[in-house]
Each structure stands twice: as structure tokens, then as C-alpha cells.
CSV table of C-alpha atoms in Angstrom, one decimal:
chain,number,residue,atom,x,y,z
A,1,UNK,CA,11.5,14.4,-7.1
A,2,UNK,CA,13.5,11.7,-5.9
A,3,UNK,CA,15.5,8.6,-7.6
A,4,UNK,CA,14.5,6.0,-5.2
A,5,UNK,CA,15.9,2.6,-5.2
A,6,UNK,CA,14.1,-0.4,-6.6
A,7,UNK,CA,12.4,-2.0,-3.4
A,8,UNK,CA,13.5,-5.6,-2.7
A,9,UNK,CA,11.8,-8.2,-4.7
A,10,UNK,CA,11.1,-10.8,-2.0
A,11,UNK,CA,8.9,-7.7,-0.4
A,12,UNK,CA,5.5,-8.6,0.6
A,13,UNK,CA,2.9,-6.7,-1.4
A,14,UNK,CA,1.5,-5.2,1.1
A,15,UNK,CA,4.1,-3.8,2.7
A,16,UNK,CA,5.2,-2.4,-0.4
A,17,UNK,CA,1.7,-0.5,-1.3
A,18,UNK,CA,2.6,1.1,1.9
A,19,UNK,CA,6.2,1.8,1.1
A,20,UNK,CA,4.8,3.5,-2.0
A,21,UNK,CA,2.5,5.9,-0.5
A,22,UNK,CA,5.0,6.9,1.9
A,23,UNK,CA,7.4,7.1,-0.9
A,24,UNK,CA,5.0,9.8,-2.7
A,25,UNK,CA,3.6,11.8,0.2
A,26,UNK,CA,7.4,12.3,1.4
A,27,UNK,CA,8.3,13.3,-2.8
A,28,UNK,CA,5.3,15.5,-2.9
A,29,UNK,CA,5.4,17.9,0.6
A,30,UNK,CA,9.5,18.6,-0.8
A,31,UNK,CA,11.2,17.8,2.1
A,32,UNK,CA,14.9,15.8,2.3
A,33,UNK,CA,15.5,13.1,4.6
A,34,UNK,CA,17.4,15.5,6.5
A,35,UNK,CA,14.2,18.0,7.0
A,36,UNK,CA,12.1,15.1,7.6
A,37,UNK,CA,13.9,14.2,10.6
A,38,UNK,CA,14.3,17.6,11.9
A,39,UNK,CA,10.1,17.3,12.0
A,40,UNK,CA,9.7,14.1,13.5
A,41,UNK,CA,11.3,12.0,16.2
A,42,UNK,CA,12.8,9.6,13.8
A,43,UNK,CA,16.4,9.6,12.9
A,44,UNK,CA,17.4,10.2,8.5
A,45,UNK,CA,19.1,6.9,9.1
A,46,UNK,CA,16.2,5.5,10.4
A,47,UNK,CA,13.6,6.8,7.0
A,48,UNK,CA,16.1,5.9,4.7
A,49,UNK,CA,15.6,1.8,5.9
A,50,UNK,CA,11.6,2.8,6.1
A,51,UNK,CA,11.5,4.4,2.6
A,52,UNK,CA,13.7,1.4,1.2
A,53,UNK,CA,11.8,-1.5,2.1
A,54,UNK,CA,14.4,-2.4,5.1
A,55,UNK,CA,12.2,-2.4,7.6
A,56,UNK,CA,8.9,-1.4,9.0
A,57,UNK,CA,8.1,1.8,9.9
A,58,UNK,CA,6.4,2.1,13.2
A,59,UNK,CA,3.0,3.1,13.0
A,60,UNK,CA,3.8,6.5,14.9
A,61,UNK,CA,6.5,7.2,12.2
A,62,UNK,CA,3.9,6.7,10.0
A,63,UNK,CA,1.0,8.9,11.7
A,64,UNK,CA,4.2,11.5,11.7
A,65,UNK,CA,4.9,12.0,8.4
A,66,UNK,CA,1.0,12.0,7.8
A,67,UNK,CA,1.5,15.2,9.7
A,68,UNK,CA,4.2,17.0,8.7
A,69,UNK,CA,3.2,16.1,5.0
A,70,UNK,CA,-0.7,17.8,6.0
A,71,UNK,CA,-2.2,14.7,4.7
A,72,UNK,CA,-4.9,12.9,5.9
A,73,UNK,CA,-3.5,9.5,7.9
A,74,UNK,CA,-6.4,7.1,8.5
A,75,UNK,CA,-5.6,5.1,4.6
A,76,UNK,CA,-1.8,5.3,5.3
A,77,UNK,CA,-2.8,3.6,9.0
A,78,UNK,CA,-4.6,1.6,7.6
A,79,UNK,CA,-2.1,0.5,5.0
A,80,UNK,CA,0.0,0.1,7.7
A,81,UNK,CA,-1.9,-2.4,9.8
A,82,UNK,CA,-2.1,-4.8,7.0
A,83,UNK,CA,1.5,-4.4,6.2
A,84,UNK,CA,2.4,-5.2,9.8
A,85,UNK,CA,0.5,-8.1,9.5
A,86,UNK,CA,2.3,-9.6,6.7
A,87,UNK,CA,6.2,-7.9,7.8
A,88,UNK,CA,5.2,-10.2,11.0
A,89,UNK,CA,4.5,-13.2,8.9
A,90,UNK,CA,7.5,-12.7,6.9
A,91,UNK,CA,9.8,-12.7,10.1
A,92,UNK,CA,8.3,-15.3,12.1
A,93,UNK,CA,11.0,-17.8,10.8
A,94,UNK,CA,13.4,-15.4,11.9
A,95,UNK,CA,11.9,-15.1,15.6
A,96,UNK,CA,14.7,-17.2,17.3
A,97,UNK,CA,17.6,-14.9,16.2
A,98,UNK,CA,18.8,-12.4,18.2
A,99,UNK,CA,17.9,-8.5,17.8
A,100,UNK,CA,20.9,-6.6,16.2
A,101,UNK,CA,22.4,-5.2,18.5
A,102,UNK,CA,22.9,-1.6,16.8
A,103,UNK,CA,19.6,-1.3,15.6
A,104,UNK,CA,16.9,-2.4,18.2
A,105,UNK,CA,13.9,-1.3,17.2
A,106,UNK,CA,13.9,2.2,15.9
A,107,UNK,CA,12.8,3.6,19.1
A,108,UNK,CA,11.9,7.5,18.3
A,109,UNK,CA,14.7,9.9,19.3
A,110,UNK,CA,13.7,12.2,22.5
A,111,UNK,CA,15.4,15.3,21.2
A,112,UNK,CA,13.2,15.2,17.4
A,113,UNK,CA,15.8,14.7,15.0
A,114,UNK,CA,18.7,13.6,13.2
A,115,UNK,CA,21.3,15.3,15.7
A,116,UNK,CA,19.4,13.8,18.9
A,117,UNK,CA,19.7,10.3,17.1
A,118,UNK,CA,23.3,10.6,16.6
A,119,UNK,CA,23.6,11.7,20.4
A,120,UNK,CA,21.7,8.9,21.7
A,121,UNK,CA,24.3,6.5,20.2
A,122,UNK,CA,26.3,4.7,23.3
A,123,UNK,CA,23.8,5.9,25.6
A,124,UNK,CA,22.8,2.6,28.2
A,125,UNK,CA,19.1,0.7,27.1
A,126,UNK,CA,16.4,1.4,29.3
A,127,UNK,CA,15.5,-0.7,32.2
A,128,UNK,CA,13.1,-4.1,31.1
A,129,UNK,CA,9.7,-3.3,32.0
A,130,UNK,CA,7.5,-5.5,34.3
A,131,UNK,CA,7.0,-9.0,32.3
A,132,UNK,CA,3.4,-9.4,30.5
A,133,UNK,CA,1.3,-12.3,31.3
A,134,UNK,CA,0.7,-14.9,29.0
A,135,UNK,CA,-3.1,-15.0,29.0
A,136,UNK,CA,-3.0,-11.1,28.2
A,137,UNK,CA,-0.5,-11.3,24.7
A,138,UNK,CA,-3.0,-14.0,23.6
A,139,UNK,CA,-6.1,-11.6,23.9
A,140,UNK,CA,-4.1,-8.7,22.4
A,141,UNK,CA,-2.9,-10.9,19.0
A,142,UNK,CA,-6.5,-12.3,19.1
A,143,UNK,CA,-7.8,-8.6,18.9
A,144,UNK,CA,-5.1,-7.5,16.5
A,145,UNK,CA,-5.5,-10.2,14.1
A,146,UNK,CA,-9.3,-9.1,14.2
A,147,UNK,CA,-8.2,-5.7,13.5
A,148,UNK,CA,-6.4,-6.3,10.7
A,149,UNK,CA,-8.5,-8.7,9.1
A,150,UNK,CA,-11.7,-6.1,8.9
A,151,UNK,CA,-8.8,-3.3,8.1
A,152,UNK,CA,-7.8,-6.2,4.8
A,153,UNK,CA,-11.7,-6.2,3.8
A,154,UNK,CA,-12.1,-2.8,4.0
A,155,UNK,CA,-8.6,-2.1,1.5
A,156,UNK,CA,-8.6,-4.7,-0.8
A,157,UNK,CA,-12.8,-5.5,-1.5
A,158,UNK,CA,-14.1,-1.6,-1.1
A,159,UNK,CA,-16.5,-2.1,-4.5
A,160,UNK,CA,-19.1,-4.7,-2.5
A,161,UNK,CA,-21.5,-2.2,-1.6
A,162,UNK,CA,-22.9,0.5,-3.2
A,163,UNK,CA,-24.4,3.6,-2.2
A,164,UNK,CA,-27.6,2.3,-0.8
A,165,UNK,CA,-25.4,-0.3,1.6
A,166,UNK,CA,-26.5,-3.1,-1.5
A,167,UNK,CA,-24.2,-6.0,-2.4
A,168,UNK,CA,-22.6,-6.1,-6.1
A,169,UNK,CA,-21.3,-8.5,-7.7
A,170,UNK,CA,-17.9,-8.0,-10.1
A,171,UNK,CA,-19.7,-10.1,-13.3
A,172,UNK,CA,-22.6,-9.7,-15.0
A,173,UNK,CA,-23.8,-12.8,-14.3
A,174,UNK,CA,-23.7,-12.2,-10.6
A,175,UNK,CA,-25.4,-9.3,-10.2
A,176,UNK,CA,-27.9,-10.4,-7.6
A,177,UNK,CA,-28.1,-8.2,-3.8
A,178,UNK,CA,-25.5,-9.5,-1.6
A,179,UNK,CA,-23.6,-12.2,-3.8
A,180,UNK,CA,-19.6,-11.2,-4.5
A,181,UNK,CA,-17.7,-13.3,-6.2
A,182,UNK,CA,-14.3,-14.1,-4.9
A,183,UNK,CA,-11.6,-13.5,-7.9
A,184,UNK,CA,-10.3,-16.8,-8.7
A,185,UNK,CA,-8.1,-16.8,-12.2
A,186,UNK,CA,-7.6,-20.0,-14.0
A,187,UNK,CA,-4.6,-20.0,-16.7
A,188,UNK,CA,-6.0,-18.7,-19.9
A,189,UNK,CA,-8.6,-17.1,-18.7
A,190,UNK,CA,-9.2,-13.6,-19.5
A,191,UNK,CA,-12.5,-11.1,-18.6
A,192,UNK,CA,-14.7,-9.2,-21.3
A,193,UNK,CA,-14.7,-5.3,-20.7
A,194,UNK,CA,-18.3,-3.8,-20.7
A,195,UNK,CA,-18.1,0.1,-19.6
A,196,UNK,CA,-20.7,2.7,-18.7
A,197,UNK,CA,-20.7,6.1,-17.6
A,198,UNK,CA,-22.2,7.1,-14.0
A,199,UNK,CA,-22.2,9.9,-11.9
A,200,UNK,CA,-18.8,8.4,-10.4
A,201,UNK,CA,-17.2,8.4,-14.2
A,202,UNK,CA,-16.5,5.3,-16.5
A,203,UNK,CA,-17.2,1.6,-15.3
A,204,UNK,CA,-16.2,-2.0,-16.6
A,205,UNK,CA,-18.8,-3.1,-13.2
A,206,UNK,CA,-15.9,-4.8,-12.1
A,207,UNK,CA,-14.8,-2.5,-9.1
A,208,UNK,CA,-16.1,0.9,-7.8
A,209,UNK,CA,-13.0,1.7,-6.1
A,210,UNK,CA,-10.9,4.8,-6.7
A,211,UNK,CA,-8.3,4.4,-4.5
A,212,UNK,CA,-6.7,1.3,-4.8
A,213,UNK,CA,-3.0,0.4,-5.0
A,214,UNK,CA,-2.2,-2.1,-7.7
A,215,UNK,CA,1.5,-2.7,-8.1
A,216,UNK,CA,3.5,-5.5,-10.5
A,217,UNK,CA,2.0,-8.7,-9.1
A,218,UNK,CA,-1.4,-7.7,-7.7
A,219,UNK,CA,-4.5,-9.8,-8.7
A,220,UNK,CA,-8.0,-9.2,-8.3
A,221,UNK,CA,-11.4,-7.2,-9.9
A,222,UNK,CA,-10.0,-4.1,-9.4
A,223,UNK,CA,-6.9,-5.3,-11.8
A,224,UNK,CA,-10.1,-6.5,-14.2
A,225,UNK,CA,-11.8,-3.1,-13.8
A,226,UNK,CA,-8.3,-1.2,-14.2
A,227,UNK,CA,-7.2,-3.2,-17.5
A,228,UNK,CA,-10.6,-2.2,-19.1
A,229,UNK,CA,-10.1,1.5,-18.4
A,230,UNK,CA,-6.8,0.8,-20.2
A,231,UNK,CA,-8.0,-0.4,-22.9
A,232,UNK,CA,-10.6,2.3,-23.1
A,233,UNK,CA,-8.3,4.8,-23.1
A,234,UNK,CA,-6.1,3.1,-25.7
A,235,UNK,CA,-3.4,1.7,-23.8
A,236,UNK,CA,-2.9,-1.9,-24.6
A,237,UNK,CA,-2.6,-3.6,-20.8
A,238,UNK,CA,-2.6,-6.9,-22.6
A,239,UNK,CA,-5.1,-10.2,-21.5
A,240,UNK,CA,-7.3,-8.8,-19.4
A,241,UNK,CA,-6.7,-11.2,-16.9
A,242,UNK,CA,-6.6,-10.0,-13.7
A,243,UNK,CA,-2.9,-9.8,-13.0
A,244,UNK,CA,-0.7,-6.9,-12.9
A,245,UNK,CA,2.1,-8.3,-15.0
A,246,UNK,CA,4.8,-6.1,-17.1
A,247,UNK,CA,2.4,-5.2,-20.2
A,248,UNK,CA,0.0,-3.6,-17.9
A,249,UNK,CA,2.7,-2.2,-16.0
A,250,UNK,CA,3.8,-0.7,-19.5
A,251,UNK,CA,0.7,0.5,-20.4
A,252,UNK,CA,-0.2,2.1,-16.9
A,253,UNK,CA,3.3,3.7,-17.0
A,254,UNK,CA,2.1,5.4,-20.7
A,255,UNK,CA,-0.9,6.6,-19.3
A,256,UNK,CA,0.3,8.3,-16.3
A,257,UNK,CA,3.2,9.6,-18.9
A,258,UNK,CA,0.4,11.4,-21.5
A,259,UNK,CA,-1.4,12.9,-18.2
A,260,UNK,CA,1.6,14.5,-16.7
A,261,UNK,CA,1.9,11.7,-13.8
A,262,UNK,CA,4.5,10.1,-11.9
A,263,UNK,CA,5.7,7.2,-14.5
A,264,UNK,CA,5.9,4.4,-11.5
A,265,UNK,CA,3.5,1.7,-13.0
A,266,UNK,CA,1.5,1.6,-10.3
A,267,UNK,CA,-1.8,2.4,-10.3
A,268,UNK,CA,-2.8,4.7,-7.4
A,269,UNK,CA,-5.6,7.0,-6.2
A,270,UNK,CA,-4.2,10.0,-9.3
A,271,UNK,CA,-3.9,7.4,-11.6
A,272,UNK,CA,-7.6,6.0,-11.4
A,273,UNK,CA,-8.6,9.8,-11.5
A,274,UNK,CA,-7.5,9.6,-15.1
A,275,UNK,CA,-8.7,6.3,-15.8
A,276,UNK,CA,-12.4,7.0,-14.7
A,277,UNK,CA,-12.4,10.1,-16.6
């Protein structure tokens, strides 16, 4: 498996849930850097900067290694959609700078691999192409930021309906069709763990979800739910307060250790497997 660096702290969360998946999906189909760009069109240079948190993969680059990996891309798409949203956020202060020079954009390299990208080096840029109209980039980001938002509700709040297309609630209290609470978390406060056992395995009632990425920093119910299977299991995540801090790193981390898991801390769709057992 690989010794990947630690990704850049100012990284925006969501970018780095993607970064993560990509990270395991490339650790777990075997192949180097050097392979990987022998399958796709995208230079080694070019995946190192993706897997490192550098830059953005295209959304091509990712529906490539989806492929060469045989794994299924609509979640990593979908990951990606959010995380483009927030990588543009991040550089909008950055829009007035000029594009380096050596490294445009990433474009993917004709020939399919690492010798084609080296070739292309020196080689004259393309021709502009026509110039858009304003009206039609404002429709397009109207769309896009549509897209992304129902693509957010869909990652991040996947518990709110059940089975029959009913509304729950993450509380006891407010358990009543269609009402979900939004997670708020006021300093001190902590959650009480009540678990059950359904056909879907164990349940605090907080979140249904099962394939959620929770990384250091991440808030929300299904933190709540996934410190209460902790605690079931005997792994002390700490308050149960909502927030991905270091103890519940710690604890996920001994947890994914006992079951033979990658030790990462983060709590992914393999993890909750073991958590809901």
C-alpha cells in the first residue's frame, strides 16, 4: 500500500473526501503512478498533484480511474461535483492571476500516458476557440450550481428518508413524517446514544447512511450516529458531540486496526460495515 503524504491542511473538506477515495481505489486495484498513466490519458506527473491535494482532478480523470480501477463511478462523480464546487470557491480570490504558464490545465495527453505527456512538452497551445457569450456562462453556472447543490443533499443528508420515501428525523424528539432537523452544535453540548438492531444492522437513529466519508473536522448526525457505534463497540470516541476531532479520530483508527482495516481515521463505506455490525 502506499505512504501518501499528509494532504494540505488549508484543504477544503470536500475536496479531500474525494482525494481520499481516489487515494484508496488507486491503493487497492495495485497499480503505480507509472501504470496508472499508461491506462489513462493523464500524465504520472499530473496524479501525483491530483492524489496530493495540488490540484483538482478533472472530472474525466476521475471517471478514468473509476475504470481502470473496475469500480463503480457515479459516488466518486458525485464526490467530485461537490468538490469542484468548493476547489472554485477556494480560488476565486485567486481569479485575477495569471495561469502558470507550465501547467495550464492538465489537459489529457493524446498519446495515453506518461511518455506522450513528456512529448507534448514544447509543443505550440492550440488555437482560442470562438468566444462564449455572456448570457450563455450565466445559464450554465446557474445550472451547475443547481447541480451541485441537489448532488450536496444527496451526499451529505442521505438518512432523511426511509424505505417507504417517509421523512426521519435524527432525535427522538423529532420523529414526526417529514421534519429533519438541521445539526446545529452549541459548545458543550453532547447527544445520548440509544441503539437498535434492524434488518440494516445496529442504529443510534441518528443516520441511516452507510456510506459516508467523515474525516478530522466533519460535523453532522452521521458523526452523532458514528460516535455511538464507537462507543458500542468499545472504542471511546470521546463527547459525543458531533465533531470529528482527534479522540474520535483515535478511536476510529483502533477500530479499523482490530478489523484488519486501513488505519486512516476516517470513517468510510468499510469502516461503517464494521460499525453497524
Amino acid at each position: 500500500m502506499s505512504r501518501w503524504k499528509g494532504l494540505p491542511e488549508s484543504l477544503d473538506q470536500r475536496v479531500r473526501q474525494l482525494v481520499v477515495q481516489l487515494r484508496r481505489l488507486k491503493d487497492h486495484s495495485g497499480l503505480s503512478l507509472v501504470s496508472l498513466a499508461a491506462r489513462t490519458s493523464y500524465s504520472k506527473s499530473s496524479w501525483e498533484r491530483y492524489l496530493n491535494g495540488k490540484k483538482l482532478p478533472p472530472r474525466d480523470a476521475v471517471a478514468a480511474l473509476a475504470r481502470v480501477c473496475d469500480a463503480d463511478p457515479t459516488r466518486l462523480l458525485a464526490l467530485h461535483e461537490v468538490a469542484a464546487q468548493a476547489w472554485g470557491a477556494a480560488a476565486a480570490p485567486e481569479a485575477g492571476r495569471a495561469a502558470d504558464p507550465a501547467d495550464p490545465a492538465d489537459p489529457p495527453d493524446p498519446g495515453g500516458g506518461a511518455d506522450a505527456a513528456v512529448a507534448k512538452e514544447g509543443a505550440p497551445r492550440p488555437a482560442r476557440g470562438p468566444r462564449v457569450r455572456t448570457g450563455s456562462l450565466v445559464v450554465l453556472a446557474a445550472l451547475g450550481v443547481v447541480v451541485v447543490a441537489a448532488v450536496a443533499l444527496l451526499i451529505v443528508r442521505p438518512w432523511q428518508q426511509d424505505a417507504a420515501g417517509r421523512g426521519t428525523a435524527g432525535t427522538a424528539a423529532g420523529r414526526t413524517a417529514g421534519a429533519v432537523p438541521a445539526f446545529t452544535h452549541r459548545v458543550g453540548e453532547t447527544f445520548d446514544c440509544r441503539l437498535t438492531r434492524g434488518p440494516g444492522g445496529l442504529s443510534a437513529g441518528r443516520s441511516r447512511t452507510t456510506t459516508a466519508i467523515l474525516g478530522s473536522g466533519a460535523t453532522g448526525w452521521d458523526v452523532v450516529e458514528a460516535q455511538c457505534l464507537l462507543h458500542h463497540h468499545g472504542y471511546d470516541p470521546g463527547p459525543v458531540d458531533g465533531i470529528v476531532g482527534e479522540n474520535t479520530q483515535r478511536a476510529v483508527k483502533r477500530l479499523q486496526a482490530g478489523a484488519g482495516l486501513p488505519t486512516d481515521g476516517i470513517v468510510g463505506p468499510d469502516t461503517w460495515q464494521v460499525l453497524r455490525r
